[in-house]
PDB file of C-alpha atoms and ligand atoms in Angstrom:
ATOM      1  CA  UNK A 520     131.019 129.851  78.253  1.00  0.00           C
ATOM      2  CA  UNK A 521     132.740 128.921  74.999  1.00  0.00           C
ATOM      3  CA  UNK A 522     130.842 128.113  71.797  1.00  0.00           C
ATOM      4  CA  UNK A 523     131.806 124.779  70.256  1.00  0.00           C
ATOM      5  CA  UNK A 524     130.375 123.137  67.126  1.00  0.00           C
ATOM      6  CA  UNK A 525     126.898 123.924  65.828  1.00  0.00           C
ATOM      7  CA  UNK A 526     124.652 120.966  66.604  1.00  0.00           C
ATOM      8  CA  UNK A 527     121.477 122.250  64.956  1.00  0.00           C
ATOM      9  CA  UNK A 528     120.622 125.051  62.568  1.00  0.00           C
ATOM     10  CA  UNK A 529     116.966 126.023  62.428  1.00  0.00           C
ATOM     11  CA  UNK A 530     115.253 128.679  60.339  1.00  0.00           C
ATOM     12  CA  UNK A 531     115.800 131.464  62.884  1.00  0.00           C
ATOM     13  CA  UNK A 532     118.322 130.121  65.382  1.00  0.00           C
ATOM     14  CA  UNK A 533     121.516 128.068  65.638  1.00  0.00           C
ATOM     15  CA  UNK A 534     122.279 125.847  68.633  1.00  0.00           C
ATOM     16  CA  UNK A 535     125.915 125.360  69.627  1.00  0.00           C
ATOM     17  CA  UNK A 536     127.431 122.807  71.972  1.00  0.00           C
ATOM     18  CA  UNK A 537     129.437 124.095  74.941  1.00  0.00           C
ATOM     19  CA  UNK A 538     132.028 122.441  77.207  1.00  0.00           C
ATOM     20  CA  UNK A 539     129.108 121.554  79.510  1.00  0.00           C
ATOM     21  CA  UNK A 540     127.097 118.652  78.004  1.00  0.00           C
ATOM     22  CA  UNK A 541     123.946 119.899  79.752  1.00  0.00           C
ATOM     23  CA  UNK A 542     124.129 123.409  78.300  1.00  0.00           C
ATOM     24  CA  UNK A 543     123.836 124.903  74.795  1.00  0.00           C
ATOM     25  CA  UNK A 544     124.257 128.357  73.318  1.00  0.00           C
ATOM     26  CA  UNK A 545     121.298 129.593  71.273  1.00  0.00           C
ATOM     27  CA  UNK A 546     122.196 132.181  68.619  1.00  0.00           C
ATOM     28  CA  UNK A 547     119.382 134.314  67.143  1.00  0.00           C
ATOM     29  CA  UNK A 548     119.733 134.946  63.373  1.00  0.00           C
ATOM     30  CA  UNK A 549     118.188 137.653  61.198  1.00  0.00           C
ATOM     31  CA  UNK A 550     117.035 135.070  58.634  1.00  0.00           C
ATOM     32  CA  UNK A 551     113.319 134.873  58.019  1.00  0.00           C
ATOM     33  CA  UNK A 552     111.444 132.094  56.241  1.00  0.00           C
ATOM     34  CA  UNK A 553     107.795 131.485  55.523  1.00  0.00           C
ATOM     35  CA  UNK A 554     105.781 128.623  54.080  1.00  0.00           C
ATOM     36  CA  UNK A 555     108.117 125.998  55.578  1.00  0.00           C
ATOM     37  CA  UNK A 556     111.160 127.585  53.904  1.00  0.00           C
ATOM     38  CA  UNK A 557     109.517 128.348  50.521  1.00  0.00           C
ATOM     39  CA  UNK A 558     110.071 132.091  51.051  1.00  0.00           C
ATOM     40  CA  UNK A 559     113.381 133.354  52.395  1.00  0.00           C
ATOM     41  CA  UNK A 560     114.610 136.773  53.476  1.00  0.00           C
ATOM     42  CA  UNK A 561     116.338 138.817  56.131  1.00  0.00           C
ATOM     43  CA  UNK A 562     114.803 141.106  58.711  1.00  0.00           C
ATOM     44  CA  UNK A 563     117.468 143.556  59.880  1.00  0.00           C
ATOM     45  CA  UNK A 564     118.337 143.036  63.570  1.00  0.00           C
ATOM     46  CA  UNK A 565     115.486 140.536  63.992  1.00  0.00           C
ATOM     47  CA  UNK A 566     117.761 138.227  65.991  1.00  0.00           C
ATOM     48  CA  UNK A 567     118.583 140.965  68.486  1.00  0.00           C
ATOM     49  CA  UNK A 568     114.965 142.091  68.815  1.00  0.00           C
ATOM     50  CA  UNK A 569     113.571 138.546  69.134  1.00  0.00           C
ATOM     51  CA  UNK A 570     116.145 137.701  71.794  1.00  0.00           C
ATOM     52  CA  UNK A 571     115.112 140.770  73.821  1.00  0.00           C
ATOM     53  CA  UNK A 572     111.374 140.229  73.302  1.00  0.00           C
ATOM     54  CA  UNK A 573     111.664 136.542  74.241  1.00  0.00           C
ATOM     55  CA  UNK A 574     113.584 137.397  77.413  1.00  0.00           C
ATOM     56  CA  UNK A 575     110.956 139.967  78.299  1.00  0.00           C
ATOM     57  CA  UNK A 576     108.147 137.397  78.048  1.00  0.00           C
ATOM     58  CA  UNK A 577     110.185 134.635  79.728  1.00  0.00           C
ATOM     59  CA  UNK A 578     110.856 136.954  82.699  1.00  0.00           C
ATOM     60  CA  UNK A 579     107.186 137.969  82.863  1.00  0.00           C
ATOM     61  CA  UNK A 580     106.135 134.293  82.849  1.00  0.00           C
ATOM     62  CA  UNK A 581     108.846 133.196  85.310  1.00  0.00           C
ATOM     63  CA  UNK A 582     107.408 135.633  87.864  1.00  0.00           C
ATOM     64  CA  UNK A 583     104.140 133.678  87.555  1.00  0.00           C
ATOM     65  CA  UNK A 584     105.838 130.298  88.029  1.00  0.00           C
ATOM     66  CA  UNK A 585     106.461 129.229  84.412  1.00  0.00           C
ATOM     67  CA  UNK A 586     110.020 127.829  84.113  1.00  0.00           C
ATOM     68  CA  UNK A 587     112.000 128.260  80.890  1.00  0.00           C
ATOM     69  CA  UNK A 588     115.240 126.943  79.416  1.00  0.00           C
ATOM     70  CA  UNK A 589     117.300 130.135  79.800  1.00  0.00           C
ATOM     71  CA  UNK A 590     120.338 130.072  82.089  1.00  0.00           C
ATOM     72  CA  UNK A 591     121.923 133.386  81.141  1.00  0.00           C
ATOM     73  CA  UNK A 592     121.733 136.009  78.383  1.00  0.00           C
ATOM     74  CA  UNK A 593     125.306 136.299  77.073  1.00  0.00           C
ATOM     75  CA  UNK A 594     124.879 139.198  74.654  1.00  0.00           C
ATOM     76  CA  UNK A 595     122.406 140.647  72.130  1.00  0.00           C
ATOM     77  CA  UNK A 596     122.180 137.443  70.117  1.00  0.00           C
ATOM     78  CA  UNK A 597     123.527 134.633  72.307  1.00  0.00           C
ATOM     79  CA  UNK A 598     121.770 132.952  75.214  1.00  0.00           C
ATOM     80  CA  UNK A 599     123.052 130.108  77.370  1.00  0.00           C
ATOM     81  CA  UNK A 600     120.256 127.557  77.691  1.00  0.00           C
ATOM     82  CA  UNK A 601     119.602 124.216  79.386  1.00  0.00           C
ATOM     83  CA  UNK A 602     119.805 121.269  77.027  1.00  0.00           C
ATOM     84  CA  UNK A 603     116.321 119.747  77.019  1.00  0.00           C
ATOM     85  CA  UNK A 604     114.756 116.698  75.444  1.00  0.00           C
ATOM     86  CA  UNK A 605     112.420 118.635  73.168  1.00  0.00           C
ATOM     87  CA  UNK A 606     108.853 117.340  72.917  1.00  0.00           C
ATOM     88  CA  UNK A 607     108.315 117.184  69.122  1.00  0.00           C
ATOM     89  CA  UNK A 608     105.110 119.230  69.212  1.00  0.00           C
ATOM     90  CA  UNK A 609     104.264 122.761  68.165  1.00  0.00           C
ATOM     91  CA  UNK A 610     101.656 123.937  70.630  1.00  0.00           C
ATOM     92  CA  UNK A 611      99.490 126.643  69.073  1.00  0.00           C
ATOM     93  CA  UNK A 612      97.076 128.706  71.162  1.00  0.00           C
ATOM     94  CA  UNK A 613      94.447 130.811  69.413  1.00  0.00           C
ATOM     95  CA  UNK A 614      92.255 133.578  70.806  1.00  0.00           C
ATOM     96  CA  UNK A 615      91.081 135.023  67.495  1.00  0.00           C
ATOM     97  CA  UNK A 616      90.750 133.305  64.106  1.00  0.00           C
ATOM     98  CA  UNK A 617      93.631 134.071  61.735  1.00  0.00           C
ATOM     99  CA  UNK A 618      96.025 132.317  59.381  1.00  0.00           C
ATOM    100  CA  UNK A 619      95.514 128.607  58.838  1.00  0.00           C
ATOM    101  CA  UNK A 620      92.575 128.359  61.274  1.00  0.00           C
ATOM    102  CA  UNK A 621      90.630 131.066  59.453  1.00  0.00           C
ATOM    103  CA  UNK A 622      91.290 129.263  56.162  1.00  0.00           C
ATOM    104  CA  UNK A 623      90.515 125.756  57.448  1.00  0.00           C
ATOM    105  CA  UNK A 624      87.220 126.646  59.119  1.00  0.00           C
ATOM    106  CA  UNK A 625      86.138 129.347  56.663  1.00  0.00           C
ATOM    107  CA  UNK A 626      86.174 132.035  59.350  1.00  0.00           C
ATOM    108  CA  UNK A 627      86.858 135.684  58.699  1.00  0.00           C
ATOM    109  CA  UNK A 628      90.239 136.741  60.102  1.00  0.00           C
ATOM    110  CA  UNK A 629      89.611 138.635  63.320  1.00  0.00           C
ATOM    111  CA  UNK A 630      86.662 136.489  64.472  1.00  0.00           C
ATOM    112  CA  UNK A 631      87.084 136.027  68.247  1.00  0.00           C
ATOM    113  CA  UNK A 632      87.108 132.454  69.563  1.00  0.00           C
ATOM    114  CA  UNK A 633      84.663 131.989  72.463  1.00  0.00           C
ATOM    115  CA  UNK A 634      87.461 130.229  74.386  1.00  0.00           C
ATOM    116  CA  UNK A 635      91.182 129.684  73.734  1.00  0.00           C
ATOM    117  CA  UNK A 636      91.804 126.920  71.179  1.00  0.00           C
ATOM    118  CA  UNK A 637      94.846 124.648  71.479  1.00  0.00           C
ATOM    119  CA  UNK A 638      96.205 122.936  68.368  1.00  0.00           C
ATOM    120  CA  UNK A 639      99.061 120.439  68.311  1.00  0.00           C
ATOM    121  CA  UNK A 640     101.346 119.908  65.329  1.00  0.00           C
ATOM    122  CA  UNK A 641     103.995 117.218  64.955  1.00  0.00           C
ATOM    123  CA  UNK A 642     107.350 119.015  64.557  1.00  0.00           C
ATOM    124  CA  UNK A 643     108.620 117.554  61.301  1.00  0.00           C
ATOM    125  CA  UNK A 644     109.765 119.816  58.439  1.00  0.00           C
ATOM    126  CA  UNK A 645     109.669 117.002  55.858  1.00  0.00           C
ATOM    127  CA  UNK A 646     105.987 116.416  56.611  1.00  0.00           C
ATOM    128  CA  UNK A 647     105.182 120.139  56.915  1.00  0.00           C
ATOM    129  CA  UNK A 648     104.395 119.943  60.666  1.00  0.00           C
ATOM    130  CA  UNK A 649     101.040 118.112  60.336  1.00  0.00           C
ATOM    131  CA  UNK A 650      98.325 118.759  62.894  1.00  0.00           C
ATOM    132  CA  UNK A 651      97.840 115.894  65.338  1.00  0.00           C
ATOM    133  CA  UNK A 652      95.369 115.233  68.142  1.00  0.00           C
ATOM    134  CA  UNK A 653      95.761 113.727  71.585  1.00  0.00           C
ATOM    135  CA  UNK A 654      95.328 110.188  70.256  1.00  0.00           C
ATOM    136  CA  UNK A 655      98.156 110.612  67.706  1.00  0.00           C
ATOM    137  CA  UNK A 656     100.411 112.080  70.389  1.00  0.00           C
ATOM    138  CA  UNK A 657      99.810 109.168  72.760  1.00  0.00           C
ATOM    139  CA  UNK A 658      99.776 106.399  70.122  1.00  0.00           C
ATOM    140  CA  UNK A 659     103.017 107.652  68.528  1.00  0.00           C
ATOM    141  CA  UNK A 660     104.510 108.243  71.994  1.00  0.00           C
ATOM    142  CA  UNK A 661     105.377 111.883  71.238  1.00  0.00           C
ATOM    143  CA  UNK A 662     104.473 112.660  74.876  1.00  0.00           C
ATOM    144  CA  UNK A 663     102.782 110.861  77.765  1.00  0.00           C
ATOM    145  CA  UNK A 664      99.243 111.711  78.882  1.00  0.00           C
ATOM    146  CA  UNK A 665     100.633 113.382  82.011  1.00  0.00           C
ATOM    147  CA  UNK A 666     103.089 115.423  79.935  1.00  0.00           C
ATOM    148  CA  UNK A 667     100.382 116.496  77.512  1.00  0.00           C
ATOM    149  CA  UNK A 668      98.123 117.565  80.396  1.00  0.00           C
ATOM    150  CA  UNK A 669     100.997 119.597  81.843  1.00  0.00           C
ATOM    151  CA  UNK A 670     101.850 121.150  78.459  1.00  0.00           C
ATOM    152  CA  UNK A 671      98.235 122.179  77.860  1.00  0.00           C
ATOM    153  CA  UNK A 672      97.865 123.573  81.387  1.00  0.00           C
ATOM    154  CA  UNK A 673     101.074 125.615  81.009  1.00  0.00           C
ATOM    155  CA  UNK A 674     100.041 126.796  77.524  1.00  0.00           C
ATOM    156  CA  UNK A 675      96.687 128.084  78.802  1.00  0.00           C
ATOM    157  CA  UNK A 676      98.317 129.777  81.797  1.00  0.00           C
ATOM    158  CA  UNK A 677     100.916 131.414  79.525  1.00  0.00           C
ATOM    159  CA  UNK A 678      98.126 132.590  77.227  1.00  0.00           C
ATOM    160  CA  UNK A 679      96.212 134.209  80.095  1.00  0.00           C
ATOM    161  CA  UNK A 680      99.296 135.987  81.450  1.00  0.00           C
ATOM    162  CA  UNK A 681     100.299 137.249  78.008  1.00  0.00           C
ATOM    163  CA  UNK A 682      96.810 138.339  76.910  1.00  0.00           C
ATOM    164  CA  UNK A 683      96.317 140.313  80.136  1.00  0.00           C
ATOM    165  CA  UNK A 684      99.755 141.931  79.979  1.00  0.00           C
ATOM    166  CA  UNK A 685      99.597 142.780  76.279  1.00  0.00           C
ATOM    167  CA  UNK A 686      96.198 144.435  76.742  1.00  0.00           C
ATOM    168  CA  UNK A 687      97.966 147.068  78.871  1.00  0.00           C
ATOM    169  CA  UNK A 688     100.236 147.772  75.887  1.00  0.00           C
ATOM    170  CA  UNK A 689      97.339 148.031  73.425  1.00  0.00           C
ATOM    171  CA  UNK A 690      98.248 144.750  71.764  1.00  0.00           C
ATOM    172  CA  UNK A 691      95.833 141.896  70.994  1.00  0.00           C
ATOM    173  CA  UNK A 692      97.403 138.432  71.210  1.00  0.00           C
ATOM    174  CA  UNK A 693      95.692 136.719  68.288  1.00  0.00           C
ATOM    175  CA  UNK A 694      97.592 133.414  68.394  1.00  0.00           C
ATOM    176  CA  UNK A 695     101.049 132.024  69.084  1.00  0.00           C
ATOM    177  CA  UNK A 696     103.171 128.897  69.074  1.00  0.00           C
ATOM    178  CA  UNK A 697     105.069 127.374  71.993  1.00  0.00           C
ATOM    179  CA  UNK A 698     107.531 124.527  72.339  1.00  0.00           C
ATOM    180  CA  UNK A 699     108.360 122.572  75.467  1.00  0.00           C
ATOM    181  CA  UNK A 700     111.093 120.172  76.554  1.00  0.00           C
ATOM    182  CA  UNK A 701     111.876 117.785  79.389  1.00  0.00           C
ATOM    183  CA  UNK A 702     114.729 118.622  81.764  1.00  0.00           C
ATOM    184  CA  UNK A 703     116.984 116.016  83.397  1.00  0.00           C
ATOM    185  CA  UNK A 704     114.313 115.299  86.001  1.00  0.00           C
ATOM    186  CA  UNK A 705     111.603 114.907  83.355  1.00  0.00           C
ATOM    187  CA  UNK A 706     109.998 118.225  84.270  1.00  0.00           C
ATOM    188  CA  UNK A 707     108.206 120.064  81.423  1.00  0.00           C
ATOM    189  CA  UNK A 708     109.987 123.347  80.678  1.00  0.00           C
ATOM    190  CA  UNK A 709     109.126 126.153  78.243  1.00  0.00           C
ATOM    191  CA  UNK A 710     111.686 126.302  75.403  1.00  0.00           C
ATOM    192  CA  UNK A 711     112.247 128.032  72.032  1.00  0.00           C
ATOM    193  CA  UNK A 712     111.161 131.695  71.820  1.00  0.00           C
ATOM    194  CA  UNK A 713     108.180 134.035  72.164  1.00  0.00           C
ATOM    195  CA  UNK A 714     108.519 136.783  69.588  1.00  0.00           C
ATOM    196  CA  UNK A 715     106.807 138.346  66.549  1.00  0.00           C
ATOM    197  CA  UNK A 716     108.176 135.345  64.594  1.00  0.00           C
ATOM    198  CA  UNK A 717     105.831 132.943  66.368  1.00  0.00           C
ATOM    199  CA  UNK A 718     103.045 135.177  67.696  1.00  0.00           C
ATOM    200  CA  UNK A 719     100.386 137.214  65.949  1.00  0.00           C
ATOM    201  CA  UNK A 720     100.224 140.641  67.587  1.00  0.00           C
ATOM    202  CA  UNK A 721      97.636 143.185  66.398  1.00  0.00           C
ATOM    203  CA  UNK A 722      97.347 146.768  67.567  1.00  0.00           C
ATOM    204  CA  UNK A 723      94.207 146.777  69.741  1.00  0.00           C
ATOM    205  CA  UNK A 724      92.810 149.930  68.170  1.00  0.00           C
ATOM    206  CA  UNK A 725      93.908 149.959  64.525  1.00  0.00           C
ATOM    207  CA  UNK A 726      94.235 146.128  64.214  1.00  0.00           C
ATOM    208  CA  UNK A 727      97.532 146.750  62.409  1.00  0.00           C
ATOM    209  CA  UNK A 728      99.626 143.580  62.216  1.00  0.00           C
ATOM    210  CA  UNK A 729     102.821 143.864  64.291  1.00  0.00           C
ATOM    211  CA  UNK A 730     104.370 140.458  63.575  1.00  0.00           C
ATOM    212  CA  UNK A 731     105.847 138.158  60.963  1.00  0.00           C
ATOM    213  CA  UNK A 732     102.674 138.222  58.869  1.00  0.00           C
ATOM    214  CA  UNK A 733     104.101 141.496  57.488  1.00  0.00           C
ATOM    215  CA  UNK A 734     106.921 139.395  55.971  1.00  0.00           C
ATOM    216  CA  UNK A 735     104.770 136.369  55.076  1.00  0.00           C
ATOM    217  CA  UNK A 736     102.203 138.532  53.269  1.00  0.00           C
ATOM    218  CA  UNK A 737     104.552 141.211  51.834  1.00  0.00           C
ATOM    219  CA  UNK A 738     102.830 143.981  53.795  1.00  0.00           C
ATOM    220  CA  UNK A 739     105.990 146.135  54.135  1.00  0.00           C
ATOM    221  CA  UNK A 740     107.405 147.843  57.264  1.00  0.00           C
ATOM    222  CA  UNK A 741     108.518 144.468  58.617  1.00  0.00           C
ATOM    223  CA  UNK A 742     111.401 145.763  60.780  1.00  0.00           C
ATOM    224  CA  UNK A 743     109.200 148.581  62.093  1.00  0.00           C
ATOM    225  CA  UNK A 744     106.673 146.047  63.415  1.00  0.00           C
ATOM    226  CA  UNK A 745     109.341 144.205  65.416  1.00  0.00           C
ATOM    227  CA  UNK A 746     110.730 147.548  66.659  1.00  0.00           C
ATOM    228  CA  UNK A 747     107.245 148.624  67.738  1.00  0.00           C
ATOM    229  CA  UNK A 748     106.693 145.461  69.792  1.00  0.00           C
ATOM    230  CA  UNK A 749     110.105 145.836  71.463  1.00  0.00           C
ATOM    231  CA  UNK A 750     109.354 149.493  72.220  1.00  0.00           C
ATOM    232  CA  UNK A 751     105.910 148.823  73.690  1.00  0.00           C
ATOM    233  CA  UNK A 752     107.254 146.023  75.899  1.00  0.00           C
ATOM    234  CA  UNK A 753     110.582 147.408  77.088  1.00  0.00           C
ATOM    235  CA  UNK A 754     110.583 151.065  76.074  1.00  0.00           C
ATOM    236  CA  UNK A 755     113.731 150.430  74.031  1.00  0.00           C
ATOM    237  CA  UNK A 756     113.899 152.418  70.798  1.00  0.00           C
ATOM    238  CA  UNK A 757     115.943 150.807  68.020  1.00  0.00           C
TER     239      UNK A 757
HETATM  240  O1  C5P B2152      99.946 129.609  60.299  1.00  0.00           O
HETATM  241  P1  C5P B2152      99.056 129.439  61.488  1.00  0.00           P
HETATM  242  O2  C5P B2152      97.844 130.292  61.442  1.00  0.00           O
HETATM  243  O3  C5P B2152      98.722 128.002  61.758  1.00  0.00           O
HETATM  244  O4  C5P B2152      99.931 129.937  62.732  1.00  0.00           O
HETATM  245  C1  C5P B2152      99.383 130.025  64.043  1.00  0.00           C
HETATM  246  C2  C5P B2152     100.411 130.685  64.972  1.00  0.00           C
HETATM  247  O5  C5P B2152     101.505 129.823  65.186  1.00  0.00           O
HETATM  248  C3  C5P B2152     100.998 131.978  64.414  1.00  0.00           C
HETATM  249  O6  C5P B2152     101.200 132.880  65.489  1.00  0.00           O
HETATM  250  C4  C5P B2152     102.349 131.565  63.849  1.00  0.00           C
HETATM  251  O7  C5P B2152     103.285 132.598  63.952  1.00  0.00           O
HETATM  252  C5  C5P B2152     102.720 130.385  64.743  1.00  0.00           C
HETATM  253  N1  C5P B2152     103.459 129.327  64.045  1.00  0.00           N
HETATM  254  C6  C5P B2152     104.826 129.202  64.235  1.00  0.00           C
HETATM  255  N2  C5P B2152     105.526 128.213  63.596  1.00  0.00           N
HETATM  256  C7  C5P B2152     104.901 127.348  62.795  1.00  0.00           C
HETATM  257  C8  C5P B2152     103.519 127.443  62.593  1.00  0.00           C
HETATM  258  C9  C5P B2152     102.812 128.454  63.236  1.00  0.00           C
HETATM  259  O8  C5P B2152     105.419 129.978  64.976  1.00  0.00           O
HETATM  260  N3  C5P B2152     105.614 126.385  62.206  1.00  0.00           N
END
């Protein structure tokens, strides 16, 4: 499949048109940003590692009936994907308090939640992705009630599958962010990526952070954290 013009450049990925109007090529970059673009940097080979880690999770979830936008992995950084009508929501699932939740509610980072918490944010860089609730989503027609029910059900199922799997790799899934889109038939499909860029992964024993917080908080050994996640999931040593 041939890459045509770039139709969208995000912070970590570029989407290219193809000769098929229903298909795009997603290219994974090494660029890293934090604080809605306030901090910029590069994480060596991040694009390659995030592509592989995302595919690993997408395959794991597909076996449990969760559909995703991938058609075919083309190479280390390029994936052929279905063009979806993206629901403009960031769906955050939290198992343990960290990051903005810890700050907002005055909780110590690492405090377990007694049940998974779903947060919704309106995907809008200019507004800084503000948190919204079900009423905002419905009133602003960001998604229908049926779509939101489906998104939340899929998000909770994904969380359960990932938490259980990651436990076997000595990784705690603290929180993560998902995005969904509608396919041509209006079906809700998992999109975007699942990687250390949009998940918080802590070593179960040492509680060492193995995710993008190492970049956001200048903790050092950023590449090593991504490599460690890839190694624990796939056995691949980079
Ligand atoms: O920053 P905060 O604590 O709200 O992030 C919660 C989770 O959502 C983290 O895993 C983070 O990586 C992810 N996230 C994201 N993209 C955003 C906001 C949060 O991937 N724009």
